[in-house]
Coordinates of C-alpha atoms in Angstrom, one line a residue:
Chain W
M105 CA 0.0 0.0 0.0
T106 CA 1.7 3.2 -1.2
V107 CA 0.3 6.5 0.1
V108 CA 1.1 9.9 -1.3
L109 CA 0.3 12.7 1.2
K110 CA 0.6 16.4 0.6
L111 CA 0.7 18.8 3.5
G112 CA -0.4 22.2 2.1
G113 CA 1.9 25.1 2.6
S114 CA -0.9 27.0 4.3
V115 CA -1.3 24.1 6.8
V116 CA 2.3 24.0 8.1
T117 CA 3.3 27.7 7.8
D118 CA 1.8 31.0 9.0
K119 CA 1.0 32.4 5.6
E120 CA 0.8 36.0 6.9
T121 CA 4.4 36.1 8.2
P122 CA 7.3 35.5 5.8
E123 CA 9.2 32.2 6.5
T124 CA 7.4 31.3 9.7
V125 CA 6.4 27.7 10.6
D126 CA 3.0 27.1 12.2
D127 CA 4.5 25.0 15.0
D128 CA 1.2 23.7 16.5
A129 CA -0.2 22.7 13.1
L130 CA 3.1 21.0 12.0
D131 CA 3.5 19.2 15.3
A132 CA 0.0 17.9 15.1
A133 CA 0.6 16.6 11.5
V134 CA 3.9 15.1 12.5
D135 CA 2.3 13.3 15.4
A136 CA -0.4 11.9 13.2
I137 CA 2.1 10.6 10.7
G138 CA 4.3 9.2 13.4
D139 CA 1.3 7.4 15.0
A140 CA 0.2 5.9 11.7
A141 CA 3.6 4.5 10.9
L142 CA 2.7 3.6 7.4
D143 CA 4.9 1.2 5.4
R144 CA 5.2 3.1 2.2
L145 CA 4.6 6.8 2.6
V146 CA 5.7 9.7 0.3
L147 CA 5.3 13.2 1.6
V148 CA 5.1 16.4 -0.3
H149 CA 4.7 19.9 1.1
G150 CA 3.9 23.3 -0.4
G151 CA 5.7 26.5 0.0
G152 CA 3.4 28.5 2.3
S153 CA 5.1 31.7 3.5
F154 CA 8.6 30.3 2.6
G155 CA 8.4 29.6 -1.1
H156 CA 5.7 32.0 -2.2
Y157 CA 7.3 35.0 -0.5
Q158 CA 10.6 34.5 -2.2
A159 CA 9.0 33.5 -5.6
D160 CA 7.0 36.8 -5.5
R161 CA 10.1 38.8 -4.6
H162 CA 12.1 37.4 -7.5
G163 CA 9.3 37.4 -10.0
V164 CA 9.4 33.6 -10.7
S165 CA 6.2 31.6 -11.3
L166 CA 5.0 28.4 -12.9
S167 CA 5.2 30.2 -16.3
V168 CA 7.7 33.0 -15.8
G169 CA 11.2 31.8 -15.5
S170 CA 14.5 33.4 -14.3
H171 CA 18.1 33.1 -15.2
D172 CA 19.2 35.0 -12.1
A173 CA 21.0 32.4 -10.0
P174 CA 20.9 34.3 -6.7
G175 CA 17.1 34.7 -7.1
V176 CA 16.6 31.1 -8.0
W177 CA 18.8 30.1 -5.1
A178 CA 16.8 32.3 -2.7
I179 CA 13.6 30.5 -3.6
H180 CA 15.2 27.1 -3.4
D181 CA 17.0 27.8 -0.1
A182 CA 13.8 29.1 1.5
M183 CA 12.0 25.9 0.5
R184 CA 14.8 23.8 1.7
R185 CA 14.7 25.5 5.1
L186 CA 11.1 24.6 5.5
N187 CA 11.9 21.1 4.3
D188 CA 14.7 20.9 6.9
V189 CA 12.3 21.7 9.7
I190 CA 9.7 19.2 8.5
V191 CA 12.3 16.4 8.0
E192 CA 13.9 17.0 11.4
R193 CA 10.6 17.0 13.3
L194 CA 9.5 13.8 11.5
Q195 CA 12.7 12.2 12.5
A196 CA 12.3 13.3 16.1
A197 CA 8.9 11.6 16.0
G198 CA 10.5 8.4 14.8
V199 CA 9.6 8.8 11.1
P200 CA 12.6 7.9 8.9
A201 CA 12.2 11.0 6.7
L202 CA 14.8 12.0 4.0
P203 CA 14.6 15.0 1.7
V204 CA 14.3 14.9 -2.1
H205 CA 14.8 18.3 -3.6
P206 CA 13.1 18.7 -6.9
L207 CA 15.7 21.2 -8.3
S208 CA 18.3 18.4 -8.1
V209 CA 16.1 15.8 -9.9
A210 CA 13.3 17.4 -12.0
V211 CA 13.5 19.4 -15.2
R212 CA 11.3 20.9 -17.8
D213 CA 11.9 20.9 -21.6
A214 CA 11.2 23.9 -23.9
N215 CA 7.5 22.9 -23.9
A216 CA 7.5 23.1 -20.1
D217 CA 6.9 19.3 -20.0
L218 CA 8.2 17.9 -16.8
T219 CA 10.7 15.0 -16.4
L220 CA 10.9 13.7 -12.8
P221 CA 13.1 10.6 -12.4
L222 CA 11.6 8.6 -9.6
E223 CA 14.4 6.1 -9.0
P224 CA 15.7 7.8 -5.7
T225 CA 12.2 8.1 -4.3
R226 CA 11.3 4.5 -5.2
T227 CA 14.5 3.1 -3.6
M228 CA 14.1 5.2 -0.5
L229 CA 10.6 3.7 -0.1
A230 CA 11.8 0.2 -0.7
E231 CA 14.5 0.7 2.0
G232 CA 12.0 1.9 4.5
F233 CA 12.6 5.7 4.3
V234 CA 9.9 8.3 3.9
P235 CA 10.9 10.7 1.1
V236 CA 9.8 14.3 1.6
L237 CA 9.5 16.4 -1.6
H238 CA 8.4 20.0 -1.8
G239 CA 7.4 22.8 -4.1
D240 CA 10.6 24.2 -5.6
V241 CA 12.3 25.8 -8.6
V242 CA 13.4 23.6 -11.5
A243 CA 15.6 24.2 -14.5
E244 CA 13.5 24.8 -17.7
A245 CA 14.9 24.8 -21.2
E246 CA 14.7 28.3 -22.7
A247 CA 13.3 29.8 -19.5
G248 CA 16.1 29.4 -16.9
A249 CA 14.2 28.1 -13.9
T250 CA 10.5 28.1 -13.1
I251 CA 8.3 27.0 -10.1
I252 CA 7.1 23.5 -9.6
S253 CA 4.1 23.2 -7.3
G254 CA 3.5 20.6 -4.6
D255 CA 0.3 19.7 -6.4
E256 CA 2.2 18.9 -9.6
L257 CA 4.6 16.7 -7.7
V258 CA 1.6 14.8 -6.0
T259 CA 0.1 13.9 -9.3
R260 CA 3.4 12.8 -10.8
L261 CA 4.3 10.7 -7.7
A262 CA 0.8 9.2 -7.6
T263 CA 1.0 8.1 -11.2
G264 CA 4.7 7.1 -11.3
L265 CA 4.5 5.1 -8.0
S266 CA 1.1 3.6 -8.7
A267 CA -0.1 5.0 -5.4
D268 CA -3.0 3.3 -3.7
R269 CA -4.2 6.4 -1.8
V270 CA -3.6 10.1 -2.4
G271 CA -4.4 12.8 0.2
L272 CA -4.2 16.5 0.0
C273 CA -4.3 18.0 3.5
S274 CA -5.5 21.6 3.1
T275 CA -6.7 24.4 5.3
V276 CA -10.3 23.7 4.4
P277 CA -12.2 20.5 5.3
G278 CA -12.9 19.6 1.7
V279 CA -14.4 21.1 -1.5
Y280 CA -17.3 23.3 -0.6
D281 CA -20.6 23.5 -2.5
D282 CA -22.6 26.7 -3.1
D283 CA -24.0 26.5 0.4
G284 CA -20.6 26.1 2.1
A285 CA -21.1 22.4 2.8
V286 CA -18.3 19.9 2.0
I287 CA -19.1 17.8 -1.1
P288 CA -18.6 14.2 -0.1
R289 CA -17.6 12.9 -3.6
I290 CA -16.6 14.4 -7.0
S291 CA -16.6 12.0 -9.9
G292 CA -16.5 14.6 -12.8
F293 CA -15.6 18.2 -13.2
A294 CA -19.0 19.2 -14.5
Q295 CA -20.3 18.5 -11.0
V296 CA -18.3 21.4 -9.6
D297 CA -17.6 23.7 -12.5
A298 CA -20.1 26.3 -11.4
V299 CA -18.8 26.5 -7.8
L300 CA -15.1 26.3 -8.6
G301 CA -15.0 28.5 -11.6
G302 CA -13.5 31.5 -9.9
S303 CA -11.0 29.9 -7.6
E304 CA -8.1 29.5 -10.0
S305 CA -6.8 33.0 -9.4
T306 CA -6.4 32.6 -5.6
D307 CA -2.9 30.9 -5.6
V308 CA 0.0 31.1 -8.1
T309 CA 0.6 27.4 -7.8
G310 CA -3.0 26.4 -8.6
G311 CA -6.3 26.8 -6.9
M312 CA -9.0 24.3 -5.9
A313 CA -10.2 23.9 -9.5
E314 CA -6.8 22.9 -10.7
K315 CA -6.4 20.4 -7.8
V316 CA -9.7 18.8 -8.6
R317 CA -9.0 18.5 -12.3
A318 CA -5.6 16.9 -11.7
L319 CA -6.9 14.5 -9.1
L320 CA -9.8 13.4 -11.4
A321 CA -7.2 12.3 -14.0
L322 CA -5.4 10.0 -11.5
D323 CA -5.9 6.2 -11.5
S324 CA -6.3 6.1 -7.8
P325 CA -9.0 7.9 -5.7
A326 CA -7.8 11.0 -3.9
Q327 CA -9.1 13.0 -0.9
I328 CA -9.0 16.6 0.0
F329 CA -9.4 17.3 3.7
G330 CA -8.5 19.5 6.5
P331 CA -5.9 18.9 9.2
E332 CA -8.5 17.6 11.7
S333 CA -9.1 14.7 9.3
L334 CA -5.4 13.7 8.8
P335 CA -5.5 10.9 11.4
A336 CA -8.6 9.5 9.7
F337 CA -7.0 9.6 6.2
L338 CA -3.9 7.9 7.5
A339 CA -6.0 5.2 9.2
G340 CA -7.5 4.4 5.8
E341 CA -10.8 6.1 6.2
S342 CA -12.6 8.4 3.9
A343 CA -12.0 12.1 4.8
G344 CA -13.3 15.4 3.4
T345 CA -14.0 15.2 -0.3
V346 CA -13.2 12.1 -2.3
V347 CA -12.2 12.9 -5.8
D348 CA -12.5 9.8 -8.0
G349 CA -12.6 10.1 -11.8
G350 CA -13.4 6.4 -12.1
A351 CA -10.3 5.6 -14.1
E352 CA -9.3 2.7 -11.8
Chain Q
M236 CA 33.5 23.2 -24.6
T237 CA 32.3 21.5 -21.4
V238 CA 34.6 21.4 -18.4
V239 CA 34.1 19.2 -15.3
L240 CA 36.1 20.5 -12.3
K241 CA 36.4 18.8 -8.9
L242 CA 37.6 20.8 -5.9
G243 CA 38.9 18.3 -3.5
G244 CA 37.5 18.3 0.0
S245 CA 41.0 18.8 1.4
V246 CA 41.4 21.8 -0.8
V247 CA 38.4 23.8 0.4
T248 CA 38.1 22.6 4.0
D249 CA 40.4 22.4 7.0
K250 CA 40.6 18.6 7.3
E251 CA 41.9 18.7 10.9
T252 CA 38.9 20.6 12.3
P253 CA 35.4 19.2 11.9
E254 CA 33.1 21.2 9.6
T255 CA 35.5 24.1 9.0
V256 CA 35.9 25.8 5.6
D257 CA 39.4 26.8 4.5
D258 CA 38.4 30.4 3.7
D259 CA 41.6 31.5 2.0
A260 CA 41.8 28.4 -0.2
L261 CA 38.1 28.5 -1.1
D262 CA 38.2 32.2 -1.9
A263 CA 41.2 31.7 -4.2
A264 CA 39.5 28.9 -6.0
V265 CA 36.3 30.9 -6.3
D266 CA 38.2 34.0 -7.7
A267 CA 39.9 31.8 -10.3
I268 CA 36.6 30.3 -11.4
G269 CA 35.0 33.7 -11.5
D270 CA 37.8 35.2 -13.5
A271 CA 37.8 32.3 -16.1
A272 CA 34.0 32.8 -16.6
L273 CA 33.7 29.5 -18.6
D274 CA 30.6 28.9 -20.7
R275 CA 29.8 25.4 -19.7
L276 CA 31.3 24.4 -16.3
V277 CA 30.2 21.7 -13.9
L278 CA 31.7 21.7 -10.4
V279 CA 32.0 18.9 -8.0
H280 CA 33.4 19.1 -4.5
G281 CA 34.4 16.5 -2.0
G282 CA 33.5 16.2 1.7
G283 CA 36.6 17.2 3.5
S284 CA 36.1 17.8 7.2
F285 CA 32.3 18.0 6.6
G286 CA 31.3 14.7 5.0
H287 CA 34.1 12.5 6.2
Y288 CA 33.6 13.5 9.8
Q289 CA 29.9 12.6 9.8
A290 CA 30.3 9.5 7.7
D291 CA 32.9 8.2 10.2
R292 CA 30.7 9.1 13.1
H293 CA 27.7 7.2 11.6
G294 CA 29.6 4.3 10.2
V295 CA 28.6 4.8 6.6
S296 CA 31.0 4.3 3.7
L297 CA 31.1 3.5 0.0
S298 CA 30.4 -0.2 0.8
V299 CA 28.7 -0.1 4.3
G300 CA 25.2 1.3 4.2
S301 CA 22.8 2.5 6.9
H302 CA 19.0 2.5 7.4
D303 CA 19.3 5.1 10.2
A304 CA 17.5 8.1 8.8
P305 CA 19.0 10.6 11.3
G306 CA 22.5 9.4 10.6
V307 CA 22.0 9.5 6.8
W308 CA 20.5 13.0 7.3
A309 CA 23.5 14.2 9.4
I310 CA 25.9 13.2 6.6
H311 CA 23.8 14.8 3.9
D312 CA 23.1 17.9 5.9
A313 CA 26.8 18.4 6.6
M314 CA 27.6 18.1 2.9
R315 CA 24.8 20.5 2.0
R316 CA 26.2 23.1 4.5
L317 CA 29.5 22.9 2.7
N318 CA 27.8 23.1 -0.6
D319 CA 25.8 26.1 0.5
V320 CA 29.0 28.0 1.4
I321 CA 30.5 27.2 -2.0
V322 CA 27.4 28.1 -4.0
E323 CA 27.0 31.4 -2.1
R324 CA 30.6 32.4 -2.5
L325 CA 30.5 31.5 -6.2
Q326 CA 27.3 33.6 -6.7
A327 CA 29.0 36.5 -4.8
A328 CA 31.8 36.3 -7.4
G329 CA 29.3 36.5 -10.2
V330 CA 29.3 32.8 -11.0
P331 CA 25.7 31.6 -11.6
A332 CA 26.0 28.5 -9.4
L333 CA 23.1 26.3 -8.4
P334 CA 23.2 23.2 -6.2
V335 CA 22.5 19.6 -7.4
H336 CA 22.3 17.3 -4.4
P337 CA 23.1 13.6 -5.3
L338 CA 20.8 12.2 -2.6
S339 CA 17.9 13.7 -4.5
V340 CA 18.8 12.4 -8.0
A341 CA 21.2 9.4 -7.7
V342 CA 20.6 5.9 -6.6
R343 CA 22.4 2.5 -6.5
D344 CA 20.8 -0.9 -7.2
A345 CA 21.4 -4.1 -5.3
N346 CA 24.7 -4.6 -7.2
A347 CA 25.7 -1.1 -6.1
D348 CA 25.6 0.1 -9.7
L349 CA 24.9 3.8 -9.9
T350 CA 22.1 5.5 -11.8
L351 CA 22.6 9.3 -12.1
P352 CA 20.0 11.0 -14.3
L353 CA 21.8 14.0 -15.8
E354 CA 18.8 15.9 -17.2
P355 CA 18.8 18.6 -14.5
T356 CA 22.6 19.2 -14.8
R357 CA 22.4 19.3 -18.6
T358 CA 19.5 21.8 -18.6
M359 CA 21.2 24.0 -16.0
L360 CA 24.3 24.1 -18.2
A361 CA 22.3 24.9 -21.3
E362 CA 20.6 27.8 -19.4
G363 CA 23.9 29.3 -18.4
F364 CA 23.9 28.0 -14.8
V365 CA 26.9 26.3 -13.1
P366 CA 25.7 23.1 -11.4
V367 CA 27.6 22.3 -8.2
L368 CA 27.5 18.6 -7.1
H369 CA 29.1 17.1 -4.1
G370 CA 30.0 13.9 -2.4
D371 CA 26.9 12.7 -0.6
V372 CA 24.8 9.8 0.6
V373 CA 22.6 8.0 -1.9
A374 CA 19.8 5.4 -1.4
E375 CA 21.0 1.9 -2.3
A376 CA 18.8 -1.2 -2.7
E377 CA 19.2 -3.6 0.1
A378 CA 21.8 -1.4 1.9
G379 CA 19.7 1.7 2.9
A380 CA 22.1 4.5 2.0
T381 CA 25.8 4.5 1.1
I382 CA 28.4 7.2 0.3
I383 CA 28.9 8.5 -3.2
S384 CA 32.3 10.1 -3.7
G385 CA 33.1 13.3 -5.6
D386 CA 35.5 11.2 -7.8
E387 CA 32.7 8.9 -8.8
L388 CA 30.5 11.9 -9.7
V389 CA 33.3 13.4 -11.8
T390 CA 33.7 10.3 -14.0
R391 CA 29.9 9.9 -14.4
L392 CA 29.6 13.6 -15.4
A393 CA 32.6 13.5 -17.7
T394 CA 31.2 10.6 -19.6
G395 CA 27.5 11.5 -19.5
L396 CA 28.1 15.1 -20.6
S397 CA 30.9 14.3 -23.1
A398 CA 33.2 16.7 -21.2
D399 CA 36.1 18.1 -23.2
R400 CA 38.3 18.7 -20.2
V401 CA 38.3 17.2 -16.7
G402 CA 40.3 18.6 -13.8
L403 CA 40.8 17.3 -10.3
C404 CA 42.1 20.1 -8.1
S405 CA 43.8 18.3 -5.2
T406 CA 46.1 19.3 -2.3
V407 CA 49.1 17.9 -4.2
P408 CA 50.5 19.4 -7.5
G409 CA 50.0 16.1 -9.4
V410 CA 50.9 12.5 -9.2
Y411 CA 54.4 12.0 -7.7
D412 CA 57.0 9.5 -9.0
D413 CA 59.3 7.6 -6.6
D414 CA 61.6 10.7 -6.3
G415 CA 58.8 13.0 -5.4
A416 CA 58.7 14.7 -8.8
V417 CA 55.3 15.3 -10.5
I418 CA 54.8 12.9 -13.4
P419 CA 53.8 15.0 -16.4
R420 CA 51.7 12.4 -18.2
I421 CA 50.2 9.0 -17.4
S422 CA 48.9 7.0 -20.3
G423 CA 48.5 3.6 -18.7
F424 CA 48.3 2.2 -15.1
A425 CA 51.4 0.0 -15.5
Q426 CA 53.4 3.2 -15.6
V427 CA 52.4 4.1 -12.0
D428 CA 51.5 0.8 -10.5
A429 CA 54.6 0.5 -8.4
V430 CA 54.5 4.0 -7.0
L431 CA 50.7 4.2 -6.3
G432 CA 50.2 0.6 -5.1
G433 CA 49.9 1.6 -1.4
S434 CA 47.8 4.8 -1.6
E435 CA 44.3 3.3 -1.8
S436 CA 44.0 3.0 1.9
T437 CA 44.5 6.7 2.6
D438 CA 41.0 7.9 2.0
V439 CA 37.6 6.1 2.4
T440 CA 36.4 7.7 -0.8
G441 CA 39.3 6.6 -3.0
G442 CA 43.0 7.3 -3.0
M443 CA 45.2 8.4 -5.9
A444 CA 45.4 5.0 -7.5
E445 CA 41.6 4.9 -7.8
K446 CA 41.6 8.4 -9.2
V447 CA 44.1 7.5 -11.9
R448 CA 42.4 4.3 -12.8
A449 CA 39.0 6.0 -13.3
L450 CA 40.5 8.9 -15.2
L451 CA 42.4 6.5 -17.6
A452 CA 39.0 5.0 -18.5
L453 CA 37.5 8.4 -19.7
D454 CA 37.2 9.4 -23.3
S455 CA 38.6 12.9 -22.5
P456 CA 42.1 13.7 -21.0
A457 CA 42.0 14.6 -17.4
Q458 CA 44.4 16.6 -15.2
I459 CA 45.3 16.3 -11.5
F460 CA 46.9 19.4 -10.1
G461 CA 47.2 21.6 -7.0
P462 CA 45.4 24.8 -6.2
E463 CA 48.2 27.0 -7.5
S464 CA 47.5 25.5 -11.0
L465 CA 43.8 26.1 -11.0
P466 CA 44.0 29.3 -13.1
A467 CA 46.2 27.6 -15.6
F468 CA 43.8 24.7 -15.9
L469 CA 40.8 27.0 -16.3
A470 CA 42.7 29.0 -19.0
G471 CA 43.0 25.7 -21.0
E472 CA 46.6 25.0 -20.2
S473 CA 48.2 21.8 -19.1
A474 CA 48.6 21.6 -15.4
G475 CA 50.0 19.0 -13.0
T476 CA 49.7 15.4 -14.2
V477 CA 47.8 14.8 -17.5
V478 CA 46.0 11.4 -17.3
D479 CA 45.1 10.2 -20.8
G480 CA 44.2 6.6 -21.5
G481 CA 44.2 7.4 -25.2
A482 CA 40.5 6.4 -25.7
E483 CA 39.7 9.5 -27.6

């Protein structure tokens, strides 16, 4: 059973204050992951107030690249600092976490198509480690370096590792309908087109509509849930909104 | 013209004191690299008093692996701290350096054969960046994680990138003969077997005999030289000992 879990950047950082970890939220997530002690777990985290702040400052996004090495480095280094904190707290909780930095392994071609060799992640998993990836900068042909989002990594990892379960732990308890209630199950985008139409502009690395679209395309069912449901997800239960395109 | 240059760990660190950069030596190397402003340069550095100290402490070597995540992390983190210093000084000298961490991209199978995807390094080079790799830990099937040496990275990069020139900047001015004079050219191992026979035990990540053997197998000529000859090497001149197996 291979599980891919993303901890949203907004969940583990204080998004209002540059480069600040939300200690209570991170500790709660780390405790839940330690308690679950899953056999084959891959973690991904977003940038929150670490990556987004530096990316904005240096004008780098998913589509706008940079050839300025110090700017690219500043974004990468900020993400690594957040990754360091997460890896070290996981290890302190007995989780054998090791970092995988996308800048070192991933790359985009001139059409912005991503190559992400999964051999290191796969071998870490087989050896009992918990690889921890993160939103980052990656080299891109003809653009210098651009952003790669945590969500893009999740879909790549889920497909490439044939994940059995995929979870996105977000600040909201699921995908809301028009009345503010969590939709229990989404099996096609038409079902949520009206309610998610406007959310793509809320985050440079992809809003809820993009998340749902990407998760619908996966072979495995995915779940979008809030931090309070992380223990339930890790225990194999349904949590938040199940997104299942029916491809399996 | 693609150049692969290794800065030995002993050159850029104080090997007697754990985790201490040799500031004068590193600054001189960085200035030489900045002045040369090569178009396509890949840098590799060894562990010196950063990596070797932690590797010894946690009992990890080229052949003895570990499944202890905090130990593997301590070695990796020490190497990254040295890499951070080198990348930041290069950037301050106008060299568009970016890190490539082997733990994130390289892996060994159960026969200890190395896979090192070169796409990120190749795209960084094409985009004008200077990738900086380093001795590190890598995941290895059935062994947890083992050490990868800077020398192993150099030969992989030289072959995979079809390097035109390969340089190993060491603490010695070249390969010595029996009289302590630098041998100007080595074209086969038989030539140095007698004098290098005993040097393999001097360094867990490979002594001079291993370096010479690996360089003889390359398609491109390589040079082993001391820090005082780095500007000459970068200027395209012959420096120290030229190792040329004649494969080209």
